[in-house]
Short mmCIF file of C-alpha atoms and ligand atoms in Angstrom, two decimals:
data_model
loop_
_atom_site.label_atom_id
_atom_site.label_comp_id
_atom_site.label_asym_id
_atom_site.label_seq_id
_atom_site.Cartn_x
_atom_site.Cartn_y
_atom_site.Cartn_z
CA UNK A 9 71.47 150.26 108.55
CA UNK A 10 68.56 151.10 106.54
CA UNK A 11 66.27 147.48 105.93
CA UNK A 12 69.62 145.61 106.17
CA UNK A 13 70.36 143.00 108.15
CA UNK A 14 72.39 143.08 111.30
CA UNK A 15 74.67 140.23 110.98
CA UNK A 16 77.13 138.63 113.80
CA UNK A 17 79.61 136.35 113.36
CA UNK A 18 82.13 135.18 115.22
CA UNK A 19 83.49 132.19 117.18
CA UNK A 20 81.62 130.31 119.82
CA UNK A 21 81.17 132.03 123.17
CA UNK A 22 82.33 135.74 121.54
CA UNK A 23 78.55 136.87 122.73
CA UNK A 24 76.71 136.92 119.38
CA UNK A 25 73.11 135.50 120.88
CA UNK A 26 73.50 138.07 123.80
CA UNK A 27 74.53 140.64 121.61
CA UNK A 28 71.78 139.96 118.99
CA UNK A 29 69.40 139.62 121.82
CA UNK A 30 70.15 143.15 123.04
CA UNK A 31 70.41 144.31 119.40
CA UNK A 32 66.85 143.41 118.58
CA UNK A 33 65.49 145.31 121.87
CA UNK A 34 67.21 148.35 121.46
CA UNK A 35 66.18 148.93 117.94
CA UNK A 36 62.67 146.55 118.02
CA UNK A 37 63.92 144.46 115.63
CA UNK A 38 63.33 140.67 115.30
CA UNK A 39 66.44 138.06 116.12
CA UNK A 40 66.73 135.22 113.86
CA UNK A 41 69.64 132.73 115.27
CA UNK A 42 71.10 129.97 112.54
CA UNK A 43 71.36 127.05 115.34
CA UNK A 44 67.71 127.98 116.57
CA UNK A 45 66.43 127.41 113.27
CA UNK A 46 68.25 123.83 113.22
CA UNK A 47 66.86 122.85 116.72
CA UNK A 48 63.67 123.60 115.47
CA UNK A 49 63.81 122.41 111.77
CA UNK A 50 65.08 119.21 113.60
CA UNK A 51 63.59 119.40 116.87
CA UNK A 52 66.66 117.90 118.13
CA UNK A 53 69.51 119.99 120.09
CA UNK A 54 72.87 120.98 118.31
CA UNK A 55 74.85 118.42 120.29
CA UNK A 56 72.51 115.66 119.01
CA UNK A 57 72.37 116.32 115.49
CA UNK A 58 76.49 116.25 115.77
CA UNK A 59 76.22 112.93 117.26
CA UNK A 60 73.53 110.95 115.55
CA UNK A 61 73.79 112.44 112.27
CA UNK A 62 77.45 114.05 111.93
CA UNK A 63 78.98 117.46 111.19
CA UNK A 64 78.72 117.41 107.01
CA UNK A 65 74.75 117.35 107.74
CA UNK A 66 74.32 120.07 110.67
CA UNK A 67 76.46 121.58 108.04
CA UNK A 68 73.53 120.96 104.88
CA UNK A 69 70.95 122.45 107.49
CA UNK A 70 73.15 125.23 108.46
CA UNK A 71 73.38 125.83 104.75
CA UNK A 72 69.73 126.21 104.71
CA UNK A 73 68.89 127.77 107.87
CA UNK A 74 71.15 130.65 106.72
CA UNK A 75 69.32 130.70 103.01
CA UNK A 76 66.33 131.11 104.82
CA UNK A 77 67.13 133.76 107.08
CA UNK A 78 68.87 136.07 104.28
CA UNK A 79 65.33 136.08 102.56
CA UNK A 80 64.41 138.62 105.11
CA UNK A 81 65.10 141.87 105.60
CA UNK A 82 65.75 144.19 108.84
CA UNK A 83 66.14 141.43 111.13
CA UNK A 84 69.30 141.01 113.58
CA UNK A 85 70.74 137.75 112.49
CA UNK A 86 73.20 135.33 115.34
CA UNK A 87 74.78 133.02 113.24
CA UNK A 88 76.75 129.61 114.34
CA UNK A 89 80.43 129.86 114.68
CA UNK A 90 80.99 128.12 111.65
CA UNK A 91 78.72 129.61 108.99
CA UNK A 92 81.37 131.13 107.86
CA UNK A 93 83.00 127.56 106.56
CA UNK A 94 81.00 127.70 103.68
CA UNK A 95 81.53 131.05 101.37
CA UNK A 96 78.11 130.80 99.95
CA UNK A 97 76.74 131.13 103.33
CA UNK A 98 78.79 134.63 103.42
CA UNK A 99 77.88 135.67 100.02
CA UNK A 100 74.58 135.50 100.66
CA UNK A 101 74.70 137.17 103.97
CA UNK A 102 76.18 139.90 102.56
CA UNK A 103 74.08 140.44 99.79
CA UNK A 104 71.98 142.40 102.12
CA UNK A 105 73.72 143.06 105.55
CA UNK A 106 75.91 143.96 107.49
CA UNK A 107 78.68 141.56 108.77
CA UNK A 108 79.65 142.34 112.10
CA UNK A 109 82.71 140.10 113.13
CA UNK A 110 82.70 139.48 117.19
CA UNK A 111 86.60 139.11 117.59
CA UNK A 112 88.59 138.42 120.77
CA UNK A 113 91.52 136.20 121.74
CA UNK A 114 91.38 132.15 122.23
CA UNK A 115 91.91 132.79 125.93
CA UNK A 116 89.18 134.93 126.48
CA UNK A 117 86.83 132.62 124.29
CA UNK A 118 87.75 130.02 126.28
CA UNK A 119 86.49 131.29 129.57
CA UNK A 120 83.45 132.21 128.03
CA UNK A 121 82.99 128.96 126.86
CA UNK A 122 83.48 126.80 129.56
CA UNK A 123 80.46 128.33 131.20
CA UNK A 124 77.91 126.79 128.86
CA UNK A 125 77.45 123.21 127.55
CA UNK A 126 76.57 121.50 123.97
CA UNK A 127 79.45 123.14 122.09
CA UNK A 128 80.19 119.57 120.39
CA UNK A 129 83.32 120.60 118.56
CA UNK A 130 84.82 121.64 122.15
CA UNK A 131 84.16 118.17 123.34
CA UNK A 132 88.10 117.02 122.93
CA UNK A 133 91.00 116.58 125.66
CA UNK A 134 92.74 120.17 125.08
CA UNK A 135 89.63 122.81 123.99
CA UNK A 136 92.19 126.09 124.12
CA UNK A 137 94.11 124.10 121.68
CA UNK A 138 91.21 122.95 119.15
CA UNK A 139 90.07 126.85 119.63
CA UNK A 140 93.31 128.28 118.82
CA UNK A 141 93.57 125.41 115.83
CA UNK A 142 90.02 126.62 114.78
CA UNK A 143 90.58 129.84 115.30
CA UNK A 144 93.63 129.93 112.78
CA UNK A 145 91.26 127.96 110.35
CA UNK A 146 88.66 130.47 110.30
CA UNK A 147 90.08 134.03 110.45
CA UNK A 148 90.46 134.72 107.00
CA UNK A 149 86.60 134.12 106.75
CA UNK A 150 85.46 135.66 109.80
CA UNK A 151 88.14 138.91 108.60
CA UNK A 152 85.70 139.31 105.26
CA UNK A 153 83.24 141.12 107.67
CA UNK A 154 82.41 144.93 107.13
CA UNK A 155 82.89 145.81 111.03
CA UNK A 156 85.40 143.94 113.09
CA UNK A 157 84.67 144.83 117.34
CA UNK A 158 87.45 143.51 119.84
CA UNK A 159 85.44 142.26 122.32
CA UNK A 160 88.06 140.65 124.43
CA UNK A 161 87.40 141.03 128.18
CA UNK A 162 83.90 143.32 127.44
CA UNK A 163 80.64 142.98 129.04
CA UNK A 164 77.86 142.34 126.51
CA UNK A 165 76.43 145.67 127.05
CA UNK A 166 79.39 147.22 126.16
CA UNK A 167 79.94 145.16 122.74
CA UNK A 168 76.10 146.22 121.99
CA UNK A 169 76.87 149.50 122.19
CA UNK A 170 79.77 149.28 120.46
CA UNK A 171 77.70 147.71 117.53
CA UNK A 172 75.22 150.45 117.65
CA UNK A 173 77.71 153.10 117.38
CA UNK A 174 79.97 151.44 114.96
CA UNK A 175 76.52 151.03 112.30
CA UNK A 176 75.51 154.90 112.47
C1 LIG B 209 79.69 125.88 115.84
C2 LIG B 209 79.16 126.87 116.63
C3 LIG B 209 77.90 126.71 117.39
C4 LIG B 209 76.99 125.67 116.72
C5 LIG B 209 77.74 124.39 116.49
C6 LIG B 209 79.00 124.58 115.63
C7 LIG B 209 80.99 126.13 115.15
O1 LIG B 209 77.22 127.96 117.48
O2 LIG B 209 76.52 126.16 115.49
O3 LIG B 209 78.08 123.86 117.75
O4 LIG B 209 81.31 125.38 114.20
O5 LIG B 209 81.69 127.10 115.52
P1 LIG B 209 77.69 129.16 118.49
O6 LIG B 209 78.78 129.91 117.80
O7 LIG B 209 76.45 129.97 118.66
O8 LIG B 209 78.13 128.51 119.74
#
């Protein structure tokens, strides 16, 4: 990987903070995360910037965050599920790293998911749907990745290693 940048992407709940996590111990690197920057650029969680200030500005700040973060170098980088909305966001990440796409099917994200909280977008009646819906939406940008891992039924350490063998 040389100084580049370890990037994740992927859809929410595909393991990108756990992987990154792991990432930055097994090769001492430091683990920048898109929403963490928000929360702390805002001081407000995720959920409440979606709900007092809307999606088109956690969008501007996401914009941002991820300008910010591609000024370094070296670092392991967990990016938002949608980051990829915006192509300038992927341009830039690629500029100087390495896009690592986190794939696996709507089901499997969806079990994932329903173990954690303040996912706003998943807020609606039917969330398999709205993944699969989002899911269709976002492949094509999520595909423009350099390494694509299935990670559909894997344990995290498994997708890390996967990651570390698939950047030798
Ligand atoms: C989003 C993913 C979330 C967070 C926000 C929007 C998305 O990050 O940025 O809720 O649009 O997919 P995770 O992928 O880390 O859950």
């Amino acid at each position: 990987m040389g100084n580049k940048n370890l990037v994740l992407i992927g859809f929410m709940g595909s393991g990108k903070s756990s992987v990154a996590g792991k990432l930055g111990e097994c090769l001492k690197r430091e683990v920048m995360s898109s929403d963490q920057w928000i929360i702390d650029q805002e001081q407000s969680s995720i959920g409440d910037i979606f709900k007092n200030k809307g999606e088109p500005y956690f969008r501007q700040l996401e914009k941002k965050a991820i300008t910010a973060i591609s000024q370094r170098n070296g670092v392991i980088v967990d990016c938002g599920g949608g980051v990829v909305l915006n192509q300038e966001n992927i341009d830039l990440l690629k500029k100087n790293g390495v896009l690592i796409y986190l794939a696996a099917t709507a089901e499997f994200l969806y079990t994932q998911i329903k173990k954690s909280k303040d996912r706003p977008l998943l807020n609606v009646d039917d969330p398999l749907r709205e993944i699969r819906r989002l899911l269709e939406q976002r492949n094509e940008k999520y595909e423009q990745a350099d390494i694509t891992i299935d990670t559909t039924d894997q344990s995290i350490d498994w997708i890390t290693q996967e990651v570390l063998k698939r950047i030798q």
